[in-house]
Amino acid sequence: MNHPLRIATRKSPLALWQSEHVADRLRAAHPGLDVILVPMSTRGDEVLDRSLAAIGGKGLFLKELEIAMQRGEADCAVHSLKDVPMVLEPGFMLPAILARADHADAFVSNHYDDLDALPQGAMVGTSSLRRQAQLRARRPDLVLRDLRGNVNTRLAKLDAGEYDAIVLACAGLARLGFESRIRARLDAPAWLPAPAQGAIAIECRDDAPEIHALCAALDDAETRICVEAERAMNRALHGSCHVPVAAFARREGTQLDLQGLVGSSLDGRLVRAASEGTDPEALGIEVAERLLSQGARELIDAQ
Ligand SMILES: NCc1[nH]cc(CCC(=O)O)c1CC(=O)O
């Protein structure tokens, strides 16, 4: 390449951390390679967040970065894989999925140690339907309130006393140096994360073999297999980030174990299913079918 490898990134603290991390990993994997960040968007995250909520599609997060790659202004982009749509935009691929960090959700509060320690009627902040459904299932008495913005903004709103507790991803908190704010990990099998939570992916054009080869050095085969199963399940349910779908896969030897859940953020009904297999795609479809046979479609459509 006769120019530096250019990583398109959004400007939120988490997006910048993840892009810097990928840049560092690429430099370490390819000594002498020049890697730079190309920050995108003059819009604040809050604004982007609101417009996303309005159009109901997380795809916008990627759109701007994909346009930069299409125009040849950037070579690749870095995403939290849980925010990447189940079906990629034509012409793009994911040359690397990095080894997954902590997959779990975090219970964050300034006064209470865990979900079960919250007093009756306590106020919990989250805009995720998946988190709302699991909160309602476990504690129907809680009052749930929307909480938007990037990780730093959400912590500031908690600290301002607007909520008794909030739920965030452990991975995002750890990356930003807020690991000490995690009061409890909400973990499988009782509580499930978003499909691919905790995994970082690199996206590039599918007509860029040189970029593909450089990025592929960071791919983690084990993580890729697990998140493929989780994303195949979500895809088979026609899920996005806006439906209350949760999934977590882990590999034991050659066997993959996938747990899935669909819920209602309105009344806390949950259906759960799990299975084991060796083919991630087939396993994801099988668990999705088990969820559908228990009425998952009705819960998704009711949202
Ligand atoms: N929806 C925003 C988002 N996308 C990825 C993460 C965390 C990092 C990850 O899951 O890899 C977060 C913040 C959160 O859910 O608390």
Coordinates of C-alpha atoms and ligand atoms in Angstrom, one line a residue:
M1 CA 0.0 0.0 0.0
N2 CA 1.3 3.4 -0.8
H3 CA -0.7 5.2 1.9
P4 CA -1.4 4.5 5.6
L5 CA -4.1 2.1 6.6
R6 CA -7.0 4.4 7.4
I7 CA -9.6 3.3 10.0
A8 CA -12.9 5.2 9.9
T9 CA -14.3 5.7 13.4
R10 CA -17.1 7.5 15.1
K11 CA -16.1 10.0 17.8
S12 CA -17.7 8.5 20.9
P13 CA -15.2 7.6 23.6
L14 CA -16.0 3.9 23.2
A15 CA -15.7 4.0 19.4
L16 CA -12.4 5.9 19.6
W17 CA -11.0 3.4 22.2
Q18 CA -12.0 0.4 20.1
S19 CA -10.5 2.0 16.9
E20 CA -7.2 2.9 18.8
H21 CA -7.1 -0.7 20.1
V22 CA -7.5 -2.2 16.6
A23 CA -4.8 0.3 15.3
D24 CA -2.4 -0.8 18.0
R25 CA -3.1 -4.5 17.4
L26 CA -2.6 -4.0 13.6
R27 CA 0.7 -2.1 14.2
A28 CA 1.9 -5.0 16.5
A29 CA 0.9 -7.6 14.0
H30 CA 2.5 -5.8 11.0
P31 CA 5.7 -4.0 12.2
G32 CA 6.3 -0.9 10.0
L33 CA 2.6 -0.6 9.0
D34 CA 1.4 2.9 9.3
V35 CA -2.2 3.0 10.7
I36 CA -4.2 6.2 11.2
L37 CA -7.8 7.0 12.5
V38 CA -10.2 8.9 10.4
P39 CA -12.9 10.3 12.8
M40 CA -16.3 10.7 11.2
S41 CA -19.4 12.7 11.9
T42 CA -19.8 16.2 13.1
R43 CA -23.0 15.2 14.8
G44 CA -22.9 14.5 18.5
D45 CA -23.6 11.0 19.7
E46 CA -26.8 12.2 21.4
V47 CA -28.1 13.6 18.1
L48 CA -27.2 10.4 16.3
D49 CA -28.8 8.3 19.1
R50 CA -32.0 10.3 18.8
S51 CA -32.2 10.0 15.0
L52 CA -31.4 6.3 15.3
A53 CA -34.3 5.8 17.7
A54 CA -36.5 7.8 15.3
I55 CA -35.7 5.6 12.2
G56 CA -35.6 2.5 14.3
G57 CA -32.4 1.1 12.7
K58 CA -29.0 0.7 14.2
G59 CA -27.7 0.5 10.6
L60 CA -27.1 4.3 10.7
F61 CA -24.2 3.7 13.0
L62 CA -22.4 1.9 10.2
K63 CA -23.8 3.8 7.2
E64 CA -21.6 6.9 7.6
L65 CA -18.5 4.7 7.9
E66 CA -19.5 2.6 5.0
I67 CA -19.9 5.7 2.8
A68 CA -16.4 6.7 3.7
M69 CA -15.1 3.3 2.6
Q70 CA -17.1 3.4 -0.6
R71 CA -15.7 6.8 -1.4
G72 CA -12.1 5.6 -0.8
E73 CA -11.6 7.9 2.2
A74 CA -11.1 5.0 4.6
D75 CA -9.9 1.4 4.3
C76 CA -11.8 -0.2 7.1
A77 CA -14.1 0.5 10.1
V78 CA -14.3 -0.8 13.6
H79 CA -17.6 -1.7 15.3
S80 CA -19.0 -3.3 18.4
L81 CA -20.3 -6.4 16.7
K82 CA -23.5 -6.3 18.6
D83 CA -24.4 -3.1 16.8
V84 CA -23.7 -4.6 13.3
P85 CA -26.9 -5.6 11.4
M86 CA -27.4 -9.4 11.0
V87 CA -27.1 -9.0 7.2
L88 CA -24.2 -6.9 6.1
E89 CA -24.6 -4.2 3.4
P90 CA -23.7 -5.8 0.0
G91 CA -20.1 -5.1 -0.9
F92 CA -18.8 -5.3 2.7
M93 CA -17.3 -8.0 4.8
L94 CA -15.9 -8.6 8.3
P95 CA -12.3 -9.6 7.8
A96 CA -11.7 -9.9 11.6
I97 CA -13.6 -10.5 14.7
L98 CA -11.3 -10.0 17.7
A99 CA -11.2 -12.2 20.7
R100 CA -14.3 -11.5 22.8
A101 CA -13.9 -9.5 26.0
D102 CA -16.4 -9.9 28.9
H103 CA -19.8 -10.8 27.3
A104 CA -21.9 -10.1 30.3
D105 CA -24.1 -7.1 31.2
A106 CA -23.2 -5.1 34.3
F107 CA -25.5 -3.9 37.1
V108 CA -24.3 -0.4 38.0
S109 CA -25.5 1.5 41.0
N110 CA -24.2 4.0 43.6
H111 CA -26.3 2.5 46.4
Y112 CA -27.1 -1.2 45.8
D113 CA -25.0 -4.2 45.3
D114 CA -27.2 -6.2 43.0
L115 CA -30.6 -6.4 41.2
D116 CA -32.1 -8.3 44.1
A117 CA -30.9 -5.7 46.6
L118 CA -33.0 -2.9 44.9
P119 CA -35.9 -1.7 47.0
Q120 CA -39.5 -2.2 45.8
G121 CA -40.3 0.2 43.0
A122 CA -36.8 1.3 42.4
M123 CA -36.0 3.2 39.2
V124 CA -33.7 1.4 36.7
G125 CA -32.4 3.1 33.5
T126 CA -32.0 1.3 30.2
S127 CA -33.4 1.8 26.7
S128 CA -32.6 -1.8 25.6
L129 CA -35.7 -3.9 25.1
R130 CA -33.6 -7.0 25.8
R131 CA -32.5 -5.6 29.2
Q132 CA -36.0 -4.3 30.0
A133 CA -37.6 -7.7 29.3
Q134 CA -35.1 -9.5 31.6
L135 CA -35.5 -6.8 34.3
R136 CA -39.3 -7.2 34.2
A137 CA -39.1 -10.9 34.3
R138 CA -36.9 -10.9 37.4
R139 CA -38.3 -7.9 39.2
P140 CA -41.8 -6.9 38.0
D141 CA -42.0 -4.2 40.7
L142 CA -39.2 -2.1 39.2
V143 CA -39.9 1.2 37.3
L144 CA -38.0 1.2 34.0
R145 CA -37.0 4.4 32.4
D146 CA -35.3 5.2 29.1
L147 CA -31.6 5.9 29.2
R148 CA -29.8 7.0 26.1
G149 CA -26.4 8.4 25.1
N150 CA -23.0 7.0 25.2
V151 CA -21.5 5.1 28.1
N152 CA -20.1 8.2 29.8
T153 CA -23.4 10.1 29.4
R154 CA -25.3 7.2 30.9
L155 CA -23.0 7.1 34.0
A156 CA -23.3 10.8 34.4
K157 CA -27.1 10.5 34.5
L158 CA -26.9 7.8 37.1
D159 CA -24.5 9.9 39.2
A160 CA -26.9 12.9 38.9
G161 CA -29.5 10.8 40.8
E162 CA -31.9 10.2 37.9
Y163 CA -31.9 6.4 38.5
D164 CA -31.3 3.9 41.4
A165 CA -29.4 1.7 39.0
I166 CA -28.6 1.2 35.3
V167 CA -27.5 -1.7 33.2
L168 CA -24.6 -1.5 30.7
A169 CA -22.2 -3.9 29.1
C170 CA -19.2 -4.9 31.2
A171 CA -17.0 -4.8 28.1
G172 CA -17.7 -1.1 27.3
L173 CA -17.2 -0.1 31.0
A174 CA -13.9 -2.0 31.2
R175 CA -12.6 -0.5 27.9
L176 CA -13.3 3.1 29.2
G177 CA -11.6 2.4 32.6
F178 CA -14.9 2.2 34.5
E179 CA -14.5 -1.5 35.6
S180 CA -14.8 -0.4 39.2
R181 CA -18.4 0.8 38.6
I182 CA -19.5 -2.8 38.0
R183 CA -21.4 -3.8 41.1
A184 CA -22.6 -7.2 39.8
R185 CA -22.2 -9.1 36.6
L186 CA -25.5 -10.2 35.1
D187 CA -24.5 -13.5 33.6
A188 CA -25.7 -16.7 31.8
P189 CA -27.7 -18.8 32.2
A190 CA -30.0 -16.6 34.2
W191 CA -29.3 -13.4 32.3
L192 CA -28.2 -13.3 28.7
P193 CA -26.3 -10.6 26.7
A194 CA -27.0 -9.2 23.2
P195 CA -25.8 -11.5 20.4
A196 CA -22.1 -10.8 19.9
Q197 CA -21.8 -8.5 22.9
G198 CA -18.2 -7.9 23.9
A199 CA -16.8 -8.7 20.5
I200 CA -15.1 -6.0 18.2
A201 CA -15.3 -6.5 14.4
I202 CA -13.4 -4.9 11.6
E203 CA -15.4 -4.1 8.4
C204 CA -13.9 -3.6 5.0
R205 CA -15.0 -3.6 1.3
D206 CA -15.1 -7.1 -0.2
D207 CA -13.0 -5.9 -3.2
A208 CA -10.0 -5.1 -1.0
P209 CA -7.9 -8.2 -0.7
E210 CA -4.9 -6.4 0.7
I211 CA -6.9 -4.8 3.5
H212 CA -8.6 -8.1 4.2
A213 CA -5.3 -9.9 4.6
L214 CA -3.9 -7.3 7.0
C215 CA -7.0 -7.3 9.2
A216 CA -7.4 -11.1 9.1
A217 CA -4.3 -11.3 11.4
L218 CA -6.5 -10.1 14.3
D219 CA -9.3 -12.7 13.7
D220 CA -10.1 -15.0 16.6
A221 CA -11.6 -18.3 15.3
E222 CA -13.2 -19.3 18.6
T223 CA -15.0 -16.0 19.0
R224 CA -16.1 -16.0 15.3
I225 CA -17.7 -19.4 15.7
C226 CA -19.6 -18.4 18.9
V227 CA -20.8 -15.1 17.6
E228 CA -21.9 -16.8 14.3
A229 CA -24.2 -19.0 16.2
E230 CA -25.6 -16.1 18.2
R231 CA -26.1 -14.0 15.1
A232 CA -27.6 -16.9 13.1
M233 CA -30.2 -17.3 15.8
N234 CA -31.0 -13.6 15.8
R235 CA -31.1 -13.6 12.0
A236 CA -33.5 -16.5 11.9
L237 CA -35.8 -14.5 14.3
H238 CA -35.5 -11.5 12.0
G239 CA -33.9 -9.8 15.0
S240 CA -32.1 -6.5 15.1
C241 CA -30.9 -4.4 18.1
H242 CA -34.5 -3.3 18.5
V243 CA -36.1 -6.6 19.5
P244 CA -35.7 -8.2 22.9
V245 CA -33.5 -11.1 21.8
A246 CA -30.5 -12.4 23.8
A247 CA -28.0 -15.1 23.0
F248 CA -24.8 -16.5 24.3
A249 CA -22.7 -19.3 22.9
R250 CA -19.6 -21.0 24.3
R251 CA -17.4 -23.7 23.0
E252 CA -16.4 -26.7 25.0
G253 CA -14.0 -28.9 23.0
T254 CA -15.6 -29.4 19.5
Q255 CA -19.1 -28.8 20.9
L256 CA -20.9 -25.4 20.8
D257 CA -23.4 -24.6 23.4
L258 CA -26.0 -21.9 22.5
Q259 CA -28.5 -20.4 24.9
G260 CA -31.2 -18.0 23.5
L261 CA -34.0 -16.0 24.9
V262 CA -36.8 -13.8 23.5
G263 CA -38.8 -11.6 25.9
S264 CA -41.4 -8.9 26.2
S265 CA -40.2 -5.6 27.5
L266 CA -43.9 -4.8 28.2
D267 CA -44.8 -7.6 30.6
G268 CA -41.6 -9.6 31.2
R269 CA -42.7 -12.8 29.6
L270 CA -39.6 -14.8 28.5
V271 CA -39.1 -17.9 26.4
R272 CA -35.8 -19.6 26.6
A273 CA -34.2 -22.4 24.5
A274 CA -30.7 -24.0 24.3
S275 CA -29.0 -26.6 22.3
E276 CA -25.6 -28.0 21.4
G277 CA -24.0 -28.7 18.0
T278 CA -20.9 -28.3 15.9
D279 CA -22.2 -26.1 13.0
P280 CA -22.8 -22.5 14.3
E281 CA -25.3 -21.6 11.5
A282 CA -27.3 -24.8 12.0
L283 CA -27.2 -24.4 15.8
G284 CA -28.4 -20.8 15.6
I285 CA -31.4 -21.8 13.4
E286 CA -32.2 -24.7 15.7
V287 CA -32.4 -22.6 18.8
A288 CA -34.4 -20.0 16.9
E289 CA -36.9 -22.7 15.9
R290 CA -37.2 -23.9 19.5
L291 CA -37.9 -20.3 20.6
L292 CA -40.5 -19.8 17.8
S293 CA -42.2 -23.1 18.8
Q294 CA -42.7 -21.6 22.3
G295 CA -44.3 -18.4 21.0
A296 CA -41.3 -16.1 20.4
R297 CA -42.9 -14.6 17.3
E298 CA -45.8 -13.2 19.3
L299 CA -43.4 -11.6 21.8
I300 CA -41.3 -10.0 19.0
D301 CA -44.4 -8.7 17.1
A302 CA -45.9 -7.3 20.3
Q303 CA -43.0 -4.9 20.8
Ligands
LIG1 N1 -25.4 -0.2 22.3 C1 -24.2 0.5 22.6 C2 -23.0 -0.4 22.8 N2 -22.5 -1.1 21.8 C3 -21.5 -1.9 22.4 C4 -21.4 -1.6 23.7 C5 -20.5 -2.2 24.7 C6 -19.3 -3.0 24.1 C7 -19.6 -4.3 23.5 O1 -20.7 -4.9 23.7 O2 -18.7 -4.8 22.8 C8 -22.4 -0.7 24.0 C9 -22.7 0.0 25.3 C10 -23.6 -0.9 26.2 O3 -24.4 -1.6 25.8 O4 -23.4 -0.7 27.5

